[in-house]
Amino acid sequence: MKGSVRTAQRHDSALKHVTGQALYIDDIPEPPGTLHAALILSPAACGRLGRLDLSNVETSPGVVGVFSARDIPGHNNIAGPGKLEPLFAHDKVEFAGQALAVVVADTLDAARAAAEQAVIDIEPIEAILDIATALARQAYVQAPSTILRGDPDAALKAAPHCLTAEFSVGGQEHFYLEGQIAFVLPGEDGDLIVHSSTQHPTEVQHVCAEVLGYDFNRVTTVVRRLGGGFGGKESNASWVAAAAALAVAKTRRPVKLRLPRDIDMLATGKRHGFDYHYTVGFDDQGRVLALDAVMAADAGWSLDMTPGVVARALTHVDNAYWLPHVRVVGYACRTNRQSNTAFRGFGGPQGVLVMEDAIDRIARYLGRDANEIRVLNFYGEGRDETPYGQKVDENHLPRCWAEVKKLSGFDQRRAEIDAFNRASPILKRGLGLFPLKFGISFNLPHMNQAGALVHVYTDGSIRLNHGGTEMGQGLFVKVAQVVAEVFNVDLDRIRPSATSTAEVPNTSPTAASTGSDLNGWAAWEAANTIKQRMVAFAAEHFGTAAEDIEFADNQVRIAKPGSNQVVSFGELARLCWLGRVSLSATGFYKTPKIHWDGAAMRGRPFFYFSFGAAAAEVVIDTLTGESRVLRADLVQDCGASLNPAIDHGQIEGAFVQGQGWLTCEELWWDKQGRLRTVGPSTYKIPGSRDVPPVFNVKMLENAPSREATIFRSKAIGEPPLLLATAVWTALKDAIGAVVDHKTAVRLDAPATPERVLAAIVKLRK
Ligand code: MTE
Ligand code: MOS
């Protein structure tokens, strides 16, 4: 059989992706009468919305209608029960880029031209435009949350040494290649089919229904694929779809809303930027005794997914390290900016930076090697409980660390680079190592569930549907491999189909890297149900015991004393149909063992941990501050990988995306709070030439998950993004070389040339 689990299989759409034949939403043929939509956005960051005069918009050529808050038949709420975030601002605007109305016209150009005709009067209110101001005014979107263990105050007082430091890290634009898009078709009685580029079809269904005052059963969300999501289409896709749905409800015509890049960047949330302040206490060896840290996230104007992001930042502050006494306080600062949201890593990348910074400072202070101090503080025997109470099981840190040091030839290169730096006054090189521990599962236990629907047809071909969405990460091929494995048939017998709320209802978003963990098991359950029915039928039909029926290599073998029989899988399916056996089944899975007390911030939020380690080498130009990543060596724990080809790509892509976040991707708002980096000309994502020229990726071998994950695999979507932390550490190392590593380096991220240069100038003073 071809394509079983644990083999390298190409992405099911790989050829279609590279030949342009993959159908994205904008490629779906438009029925006659389709209207095109454009958004009208707030030009100001904060104020009272005095007058919204849309008469010029309405009379613009080609315009069919323009709809604002007062046209919403249901609730002007996109945030779900108990929360309130308006689809369209009505009395107050809270960031520059907030949606005020949607206009629909016969052509896309007509709609976009009309949107510019709106007359908008906003009476300004003083905006909060940074984290510091929000902290000073105690402007939060939720109450501060704290993880506390032991007595950090007493431990810091008693510690032989203490250091206090602060730094900050910026946000990140998702820059999915396909912008946010929804194409909504009206059906009988105004029921809706919503084609949405969303990671969360069920939320799109709910939000459209909420805005229109519909029952959920009148809205069907369909998603064949996304041109990238990265967390940016978890909540943001919903309001885009709702705006289109509103226009459909009003016009009874199909409506397509596709945001152009600048509008997409202005209107949708990003990765949370963070400000940090911490004190770390340690002994003469560099063993950490206590950590007292504050992490303040820029939530933007509304709650969105900030609670989860802050919780993940807090639960990842320990990363690889045992912290006996710890207090971490997370603030969710309300600012008049885009509402920040999920982004690959979901607060984890921001959380792990604290200890990496602290350890570099401890090492400088003690005159020791930072990597020895890292190892000294690793989780280990008797030092294996996280600050939130979960045990660190199956600790692969020492293995990943040893392997990455070997893979990168670390010790030898350390010596070479030190020699290079002594001889090179202008260019300086730096090395960084990073150990990783990342928790897998949604922090909210109820979200860890999934469903699937499998049909076997009478020719033996199989249709697979589940609640997960395909955004390029290879979920569909992995889940198809699971089904192929159950029936023991070739992978190409299985046809993954578009995710649809009509086929599998009440789903969780495809996020938190859990896609294949959850949907893989759900599909396994569905396929296995059908298989058991087929086995029972075959046993009866051929007059033998169930144990004597074997599915192997696209066939079914019926072992009988003296006369073995073989039928093809399709033939048995046909016989089952003649015998009136159902060849369709649902499957359901919920992650075991997890629990979480959100008030106490304690529990076992994660089914398991994924581990990794990275080594990065950079070079900086001390005259310009420019930097390059010269080499990266990565070791990543994938458990027993379901598909090493897909996982390899995920590791590479995630690392480079993390590299972009920490180095070149800079969001910039002007003094009025308007985002001015709204396209690739001003917002620099890594290009092909930023990929490290030497890039070694290795998956940890012989490391099947100890927990009962699907075929003992582990999630891969997010953890490797954090490996890029090694680049940040390497940059600090290169900057430190300017003064022979005598002083600690503060390097805020993104470490743009300006910031690198400023750090050098400060060191030299
Ligand atoms: N890979 C590609 N190509 N495109 C994406 O949008 N999203 C990432 C990751 N890898 C993404 C990706 C994010 S944020 C997550 S949470 C996971 O994929 C989600 O998919 P999974 O759970 O199936 O791994
Ligand atoms: Mo990923 S940030 O969990 O969509």
PDB file of C-alpha atoms in Angstrom, residues 410-642:
ATOM      1  CA  PHE A 410      28.984  24.218  18.112  1.00  0.00           C
ATOM      2  CA  ASP A 411      32.069  24.120  20.282  1.00  0.00           C
ATOM      3  CA  GLN A 412      34.489  24.227  17.372  1.00  0.00           C
ATOM      4  CA  ARG A 413      32.605  27.053  15.692  1.00  0.00           C
ATOM      5  CA  ARG A 414      32.498  28.998  18.932  1.00  0.00           C
ATOM      6  CA  ALA A 415      36.291  29.052  18.912  1.00  0.00           C
ATOM      7  CA  GLU A 416      36.421  29.923  15.201  1.00  0.00           C
ATOM      8  CA  ILE A 417      33.985  32.783  15.609  1.00  0.00           C
ATOM      9  CA  ASP A 418      35.834  34.224  18.591  1.00  0.00           C
ATOM     10  CA  ALA A 419      39.010  34.150  16.508  1.00  0.00           C
ATOM     11  CA  PHE A 420      37.198  35.779  13.580  1.00  0.00           C
ATOM     12  CA  ASN A 421      35.897  38.553  15.812  1.00  0.00           C
ATOM     13  CA  ARG A 422      39.336  39.313  17.255  1.00  0.00           C
ATOM     14  CA  ALA A 423      40.648  39.837  13.747  1.00  0.00           C
ATOM     15  CA  SER A 424      37.623  41.664  12.330  1.00  0.00           C
ATOM     16  CA  PRO A 425      36.981  45.200  13.542  1.00  0.00           C
ATOM     17  CA  ILE A 426      33.888  45.955  11.421  1.00  0.00           C
ATOM     18  CA  LEU A 427      32.048  42.690  10.869  1.00  0.00           C
ATOM     19  CA  LYS A 428      31.234  40.696  13.976  1.00  0.00           C
ATOM     20  CA  ARG A 429      29.799  37.243  14.129  1.00  0.00           C
ATOM     21  CA  GLY A 430      27.580  35.786  16.824  1.00  0.00           C
ATOM     22  CA  LEU A 431      26.295  32.387  17.872  1.00  0.00           C
ATOM     23  CA  GLY A 432      23.133  31.543  19.711  1.00  0.00           C
ATOM     24  CA  LEU A 433      21.667  28.354  21.139  1.00  0.00           C
ATOM     25  CA  PHE A 434      18.076  27.886  22.217  1.00  0.00           C
ATOM     26  CA  PRO A 435      16.298  25.001  23.974  1.00  0.00           C
ATOM     27  CA  LEU A 436      12.539  24.625  23.468  1.00  0.00           C
ATOM     28  CA  LYS A 437       9.641  23.179  25.347  1.00  0.00           C
ATOM     29  CA  PHE A 438       6.162  23.950  23.951  1.00  0.00           C
ATOM     30  CA  GLY A 439       2.831  22.787  25.357  1.00  0.00           C
ATOM     31  CA  ILE A 440       0.333  21.176  22.983  1.00  0.00           C
ATOM     32  CA  SER A 441      -3.440  21.594  23.437  1.00  0.00           C
ATOM     33  CA  PHE A 442      -5.780  24.540  23.567  1.00  0.00           C
ATOM     34  CA  ASN A 443      -5.570  26.142  27.013  1.00  0.00           C
ATOM     35  CA  LEU A 444      -9.348  25.862  27.277  1.00  0.00           C
ATOM     36  CA  PRO A 445     -10.054  22.129  27.685  1.00  0.00           C
ATOM     37  CA  HIS A 446     -13.457  22.245  25.944  1.00  0.00           C
ATOM     38  CA  MET A 447     -11.835  23.322  22.680  1.00  0.00           C
ATOM     39  CA  ASN A 448      -9.876  20.084  22.451  1.00  0.00           C
ATOM     40  CA  GLN A 449     -12.460  18.107  20.487  1.00  0.00           C
ATOM     41  CA  ALA A 450     -12.939  17.170  16.855  1.00  0.00           C
ATOM     42  CA  GLY A 451     -15.255  15.323  14.501  1.00  0.00           C
ATOM     43  CA  ALA A 452     -14.949  13.545  11.169  1.00  0.00           C
ATOM     44  CA  LEU A 453     -17.217  12.040   8.546  1.00  0.00           C
ATOM     45  CA  VAL A 454     -16.016   9.235   6.285  1.00  0.00           C
ATOM     46  CA  HIS A 455     -17.851   7.616   3.378  1.00  0.00           C
ATOM     47  CA  VAL A 456     -16.736   4.493   1.550  1.00  0.00           C
ATOM     48  CA  TYR A 457     -18.275   4.191  -1.924  1.00  0.00           C
ATOM     49  CA  THR A 458     -19.027   0.929  -3.700  1.00  0.00           C
ATOM     50  CA  ASP A 459     -15.978   1.232  -5.973  1.00  0.00           C
ATOM     51  CA  GLY A 460     -13.777   1.361  -2.891  1.00  0.00           C
ATOM     52  CA  SER A 461     -13.012   5.063  -3.176  1.00  0.00           C
ATOM     53  CA  ILE A 462     -13.223   6.992   0.074  1.00  0.00           C
ATOM     54  CA  ARG A 463     -14.400  10.508   0.822  1.00  0.00           C
ATOM     55  CA  LEU A 464     -12.900  12.120   3.896  1.00  0.00           C
ATOM     56  CA  ASN A 465     -14.279  15.103   5.764  1.00  0.00           C
ATOM     57  CA  HIS A 466     -13.318  16.517   9.150  1.00  0.00           C
ATOM     58  CA  GLY A 467     -13.510  19.758  11.079  1.00  0.00           C
ATOM     59  CA  GLY A 468      -9.915  20.877  10.423  1.00  0.00           C
ATOM     60  CA  THR A 469      -9.010  23.431   7.770  1.00  0.00           C
ATOM     61  CA  GLU A 470      -6.183  23.178   5.255  1.00  0.00           C
ATOM     62  CA  MET A 471      -4.071  26.324   5.195  1.00  0.00           C
ATOM     63  CA  GLY A 472      -0.968  24.912   3.545  1.00  0.00           C
ATOM     64  CA  GLN A 473       0.261  23.075   6.640  1.00  0.00           C
ATOM     65  CA  GLY A 474      -0.521  19.629   5.211  1.00  0.00           C
ATOM     66  CA  LEU A 475      -3.337  18.655   7.536  1.00  0.00           C
ATOM     67  CA  PHE A 476      -5.417  17.050   4.793  1.00  0.00           C
ATOM     68  CA  VAL A 477      -2.697  14.703   3.598  1.00  0.00           C
ATOM     69  CA  LYS A 478      -1.826  13.685   7.152  1.00  0.00           C
ATOM     70  CA  VAL A 479      -5.415  12.843   8.038  1.00  0.00           C
ATOM     71  CA  ALA A 480      -5.814  11.020   4.716  1.00  0.00           C
ATOM     72  CA  GLN A 481      -2.751   8.936   5.591  1.00  0.00           C
ATOM     73  CA  VAL A 482      -4.448   7.942   8.831  1.00  0.00           C
ATOM     74  CA  VAL A 483      -7.533   6.762   6.942  1.00  0.00           C
ATOM     75  CA  ALA A 484      -5.372   4.940   4.368  1.00  0.00           C
ATOM     76  CA  GLU A 485      -3.667   3.178   7.244  1.00  0.00           C
ATOM     77  CA  VAL A 486      -6.952   2.051   8.802  1.00  0.00           C
ATOM     78  CA  PHE A 487      -8.260   0.510   5.566  1.00  0.00           C
ATOM     79  CA  ASN A 488      -4.833  -0.443   4.310  1.00  0.00           C
ATOM     80  CA  VAL A 489      -5.466   1.131   0.932  1.00  0.00           C
ATOM     81  CA  ASP A 490      -3.398   3.495  -1.216  1.00  0.00           C
ATOM     82  CA  LEU A 491      -3.476   7.140  -0.234  1.00  0.00           C
ATOM     83  CA  ASP A 492      -4.884   8.140  -3.635  1.00  0.00           C
ATOM     84  CA  ARG A 493      -8.097   6.201  -2.911  1.00  0.00           C
ATOM     85  CA  ILE A 494      -8.907   8.867  -0.338  1.00  0.00           C
ATOM     86  CA  ARG A 495     -10.368  12.190  -1.389  1.00  0.00           C
ATOM     87  CA  PRO A 496     -10.170  14.948   1.221  1.00  0.00           C
ATOM     88  CA  SER A 497     -13.124  17.318   0.853  1.00  0.00           C
ATOM     89  CA  ALA A 498     -13.802  20.919   1.774  1.00  0.00           C
ATOM     90  CA  THR A 499     -14.390  21.591   5.447  1.00  0.00           C
ATOM     91  CA  SER A 500     -18.062  22.344   5.975  1.00  0.00           C
ATOM     92  CA  THR A 501     -20.212  23.098   8.986  1.00  0.00           C
ATOM     93  CA  ALA A 502     -22.899  21.047   7.275  1.00  0.00           C
ATOM     94  CA  GLU A 503     -20.798  17.889   7.373  1.00  0.00           C
ATOM     95  CA  VAL A 504     -19.030  18.173  10.713  1.00  0.00           C
ATOM     96  CA  PRO A 505     -20.675  20.626  13.113  1.00  0.00           C
ATOM     97  CA  ASN A 506     -19.608  22.516  16.253  1.00  0.00           C
ATOM     98  CA  THR A 507     -15.915  22.422  15.489  1.00  0.00           C
ATOM     99  CA  SER A 508     -12.915  24.072  17.091  1.00  0.00           C
ATOM    100  CA  PRO A 509     -10.612  26.288  15.049  1.00  0.00           C
ATOM    101  CA  THR A 510      -7.647  24.679  13.362  1.00  0.00           C
ATOM    102  CA  ALA A 511      -5.118  26.200  15.680  1.00  0.00           C
ATOM    103  CA  ALA A 512      -2.795  25.604  18.606  1.00  0.00           C
ATOM    104  CA  SER A 513      -1.020  23.098  16.328  1.00  0.00           C
ATOM    105  CA  THR A 514      -3.667  20.539  17.236  1.00  0.00           C
ATOM    106  CA  GLY A 515      -5.100  19.967  13.746  1.00  0.00           C
ATOM    107  CA  SER A 516      -3.689  16.536  13.053  1.00  0.00           C
ATOM    108  CA  ASP A 517      -3.773  15.427  16.696  1.00  0.00           C
ATOM    109  CA  LEU A 518      -7.511  16.067  16.948  1.00  0.00           C
ATOM    110  CA  ASN A 519      -8.801  15.430  13.438  1.00  0.00           C
ATOM    111  CA  GLY A 520      -6.445  12.506  12.898  1.00  0.00           C
ATOM    112  CA  TRP A 521      -8.009  10.650  15.806  1.00  0.00           C
ATOM    113  CA  ALA A 522     -11.562  11.651  14.824  1.00  0.00           C
ATOM    114  CA  ALA A 523     -10.997  10.349  11.286  1.00  0.00           C
ATOM    115  CA  TRP A 524      -9.422   7.191  12.670  1.00  0.00           C
ATOM    116  CA  GLU A 525     -12.541   6.616  14.763  1.00  0.00           C
ATOM    117  CA  ALA A 526     -14.853   7.110  11.780  1.00  0.00           C
ATOM    118  CA  ALA A 527     -12.815   4.883   9.482  1.00  0.00           C
ATOM    119  CA  ASN A 528     -12.450   2.219  12.114  1.00  0.00           C
ATOM    120  CA  THR A 529     -16.212   2.133  12.700  1.00  0.00           C
ATOM    121  CA  ILE A 530     -16.755   1.411   9.010  1.00  0.00           C
ATOM    122  CA  LYS A 531     -13.947  -1.107   8.965  1.00  0.00           C
ATOM    123  CA  GLN A 532     -15.419  -3.022  11.900  1.00  0.00           C
ATOM    124  CA  ARG A 533     -18.772  -3.188  10.094  1.00  0.00           C
ATOM    125  CA  MET A 534     -17.042  -4.468   6.959  1.00  0.00           C
ATOM    126  CA  VAL A 535     -15.172  -7.092   8.970  1.00  0.00           C
ATOM    127  CA  ALA A 536     -18.346  -8.303  10.670  1.00  0.00           C
ATOM    128  CA  PHE A 537     -20.130  -8.512   7.344  1.00  0.00           C
ATOM    129  CA  ALA A 538     -17.250 -10.330   5.648  1.00  0.00           C
ATOM    130  CA  ALA A 539     -17.004 -12.864   8.470  1.00  0.00           C
ATOM    131  CA  GLU A 540     -20.658 -13.709   8.124  1.00  0.00           C
ATOM    132  CA  HIS A 541     -20.683 -13.586   4.338  1.00  0.00           C
ATOM    133  CA  PHE A 542     -17.659 -15.850   3.940  1.00  0.00           C
ATOM    134  CA  GLY A 543     -18.516 -18.015   6.927  1.00  0.00           C
ATOM    135  CA  THR A 544     -15.450 -17.425   9.036  1.00  0.00           C
ATOM    136  CA  ALA A 545     -14.347 -15.642  12.220  1.00  0.00           C
ATOM    137  CA  ALA A 546     -13.721 -11.891  12.377  1.00  0.00           C
ATOM    138  CA  GLU A 547     -10.084 -12.542  13.348  1.00  0.00           C
ATOM    139  CA  ASP A 548      -9.592 -14.224   9.985  1.00  0.00           C
ATOM    140  CA  ILE A 549     -10.422 -11.097   7.973  1.00  0.00           C
ATOM    141  CA  GLU A 550      -7.362  -9.024   7.144  1.00  0.00           C
ATOM    142  CA  PHE A 551      -7.165  -5.700   5.291  1.00  0.00           C
ATOM    143  CA  ALA A 552      -3.853  -5.563   3.467  1.00  0.00           C
ATOM    144  CA  ASP A 553      -2.535  -3.789   0.388  1.00  0.00           C
ATOM    145  CA  ASN A 554      -5.856  -2.640  -1.112  1.00  0.00           C
ATOM    146  CA  GLN A 555      -7.287  -6.075  -0.541  1.00  0.00           C
ATOM    147  CA  VAL A 556      -9.168  -8.039   2.009  1.00  0.00           C
ATOM    148  CA  ARG A 557      -7.936 -11.550   2.793  1.00  0.00           C
ATOM    149  CA  ILE A 558     -10.327 -14.072   4.186  1.00  0.00           C
ATOM    150  CA  ALA A 559      -8.386 -16.863   5.823  1.00  0.00           C
ATOM    151  CA  LYS A 560     -10.263 -20.115   5.955  1.00  0.00           C
ATOM    152  CA  PRO A 561      -8.954 -23.587   6.682  1.00  0.00           C
ATOM    153  CA  GLY A 562      -7.895 -24.978   3.304  1.00  0.00           C
ATOM    154  CA  SER A 563      -9.242 -22.142   1.157  1.00  0.00           C
ATOM    155  CA  ASN A 564      -7.911 -18.616   1.511  1.00  0.00           C
ATOM    156  CA  GLN A 565      -9.910 -16.068  -0.399  1.00  0.00           C
ATOM    157  CA  VAL A 566      -8.975 -12.565  -1.501  1.00  0.00           C
ATOM    158  CA  VAL A 567     -11.286  -9.775  -2.644  1.00  0.00           C
ATOM    159  CA  SER A 568     -10.382  -6.220  -3.485  1.00  0.00           C
ATOM    160  CA  PHE A 569     -11.306  -3.526  -0.976  1.00  0.00           C
ATOM    161  CA  GLY A 570     -13.811  -2.134  -3.506  1.00  0.00           C
ATOM    162  CA  GLU A 571     -15.370  -5.544  -4.030  1.00  0.00           C
ATOM    163  CA  LEU A 572     -15.964  -5.945  -0.310  1.00  0.00           C
ATOM    164  CA  ALA A 573     -17.474  -2.456  -0.203  1.00  0.00           C
ATOM    165  CA  ARG A 574     -19.888  -3.489  -2.990  1.00  0.00           C
ATOM    166  CA  LEU A 575     -20.764  -6.716  -1.191  1.00  0.00           C
ATOM    167  CA  CYS A 576     -21.428  -4.732   1.992  1.00  0.00           C
ATOM    168  CA  TRP A 577     -23.804  -2.471   0.083  1.00  0.00           C
ATOM    169  CA  LEU A 578     -25.650  -5.486  -1.330  1.00  0.00           C
ATOM    170  CA  GLY A 579     -25.803  -6.780   2.214  1.00  0.00           C
ATOM    171  CA  ARG A 580     -27.249  -3.430   3.351  1.00  0.00           C
ATOM    172  CA  VAL A 581     -24.347  -2.404   5.569  1.00  0.00           C
ATOM    173  CA  SER A 582     -23.803   1.317   6.157  1.00  0.00           C
ATOM    174  CA  LEU A 583     -20.515   2.497   4.710  1.00  0.00           C
ATOM    175  CA  SER A 584     -20.629   5.949   6.251  1.00  0.00           C
ATOM    176  CA  ALA A 585     -19.662   6.924   9.780  1.00  0.00           C
ATOM    177  CA  THR A 586     -18.822   9.841  11.982  1.00  0.00           C
ATOM    178  CA  GLY A 587     -15.908   9.878  14.374  1.00  0.00           C
ATOM    179  CA  PHE A 588     -15.300  11.965  17.434  1.00  0.00           C
ATOM    180  CA  TYR A 589     -12.286  12.623  19.622  1.00  0.00           C
ATOM    181  CA  LYS A 590     -11.603  14.562  22.776  1.00  0.00           C
ATOM    182  CA  THR A 591      -8.155  14.983  24.242  1.00  0.00           C
ATOM    183  CA  PRO A 592      -7.799  13.046  27.497  1.00  0.00           C
ATOM    184  CA  LYS A 593      -6.078  14.030  30.733  1.00  0.00           C
ATOM    185  CA  ILE A 594      -6.254  17.815  30.410  1.00  0.00           C
ATOM    186  CA  HIS A 595      -7.736  20.292  32.885  1.00  0.00           C
ATOM    187  CA  TRP A 596      -7.187  23.940  33.676  1.00  0.00           C
ATOM    188  CA  ASP A 597      -8.261  26.329  36.418  1.00  0.00           C
ATOM    189  CA  GLY A 598      -8.131  29.726  34.720  1.00  0.00           C
ATOM    190  CA  ALA A 599      -8.548  31.690  37.949  1.00  0.00           C
ATOM    191  CA  ALA A 600      -5.769  29.919  39.839  1.00  0.00           C
ATOM    192  CA  MET A 601      -3.748  29.506  36.622  1.00  0.00           C
ATOM    193  CA  ARG A 602      -3.009  25.915  37.537  1.00  0.00           C
ATOM    194  CA  GLY A 603      -3.670  22.497  36.103  1.00  0.00           C
ATOM    195  CA  ARG A 604      -2.577  20.309  33.258  1.00  0.00           C
ATOM    196  CA  PRO A 605      -3.347  22.473  30.249  1.00  0.00           C
ATOM    197  CA  PHE A 606      -1.232  20.437  27.835  1.00  0.00           C
ATOM    198  CA  PHE A 607      -1.638  16.833  26.739  1.00  0.00           C
ATOM    199  CA  TYR A 608       2.112  16.718  26.138  1.00  0.00           C
ATOM    200  CA  PHE A 609       5.136  18.866  25.423  1.00  0.00           C
ATOM    201  CA  SER A 610       7.056  19.146  22.198  1.00  0.00           C
ATOM    202  CA  PHE A 611      10.787  19.775  22.478  1.00  0.00           C
ATOM    203  CA  GLY A 612      13.494  21.167  20.263  1.00  0.00           C
ATOM    204  CA  ALA A 613      16.764  23.020  20.067  1.00  0.00           C
ATOM    205  CA  ALA A 614      18.364  25.469  17.672  1.00  0.00           C
ATOM    206  CA  ALA A 615      21.764  26.906  16.899  1.00  0.00           C
ATOM    207  CA  ALA A 616      22.054  30.056  14.809  1.00  0.00           C
ATOM    208  CA  GLU A 617      24.978  32.022  13.487  1.00  0.00           C
ATOM    209  CA  VAL A 618      24.723  35.644  12.406  1.00  0.00           C
ATOM    210  CA  VAL A 619      27.015  38.342  11.154  1.00  0.00           C
ATOM    211  CA  ILE A 620      26.479  42.046  11.761  1.00  0.00           C
ATOM    212  CA  ASP A 621      28.000  45.108  10.159  1.00  0.00           C
ATOM    213  CA  THR A 622      28.890  47.384  13.067  1.00  0.00           C
ATOM    214  CA  LEU A 623      28.876  50.462  10.812  1.00  0.00           C
ATOM    215  CA  THR A 624      25.352  49.998   9.444  1.00  0.00           C
ATOM    216  CA  GLY A 625      23.694  47.635  11.893  1.00  0.00           C
ATOM    217  CA  GLU A 626      22.741  45.275   9.062  1.00  0.00           C
ATOM    218  CA  SER A 627      22.671  41.581   9.845  1.00  0.00           C
ATOM    219  CA  ARG A 628      22.448  38.225   8.089  1.00  0.00           C
ATOM    220  CA  VAL A 629      21.681  34.788   9.395  1.00  0.00           C
ATOM    221  CA  LEU A 630      24.520  32.639   8.058  1.00  0.00           C
ATOM    222  CA  ARG A 631      23.544  29.282   9.374  1.00  0.00           C
ATOM    223  CA  ALA A 632      20.864  27.536  11.367  1.00  0.00           C
ATOM    224  CA  ASP A 633      20.841  24.010  12.765  1.00  0.00           C
ATOM    225  CA  LEU A 634      17.540  22.777  14.135  1.00  0.00           C
ATOM    226  CA  VAL A 635      16.515  19.663  16.009  1.00  0.00           C
ATOM    227  CA  GLN A 636      12.784  19.224  16.445  1.00  0.00           C
ATOM    228  CA  ASP A 637      10.761  16.623  18.284  1.00  0.00           C
ATOM    229  CA  CYS A 638       7.890  15.427  16.048  1.00  0.00           C
ATOM    230  CA  GLY A 639       7.187  12.267  18.023  1.00  0.00           C
ATOM    231  CA  ALA A 640       6.829   9.567  15.373  1.00  0.00           C
ATOM    232  CA  SER A 641       6.174  11.994  12.515  1.00  0.00           C
ATOM    233  CA  LEU A 642       3.007  11.235  10.533  1.00  0.00           C
TER     234      LEU A 642
END
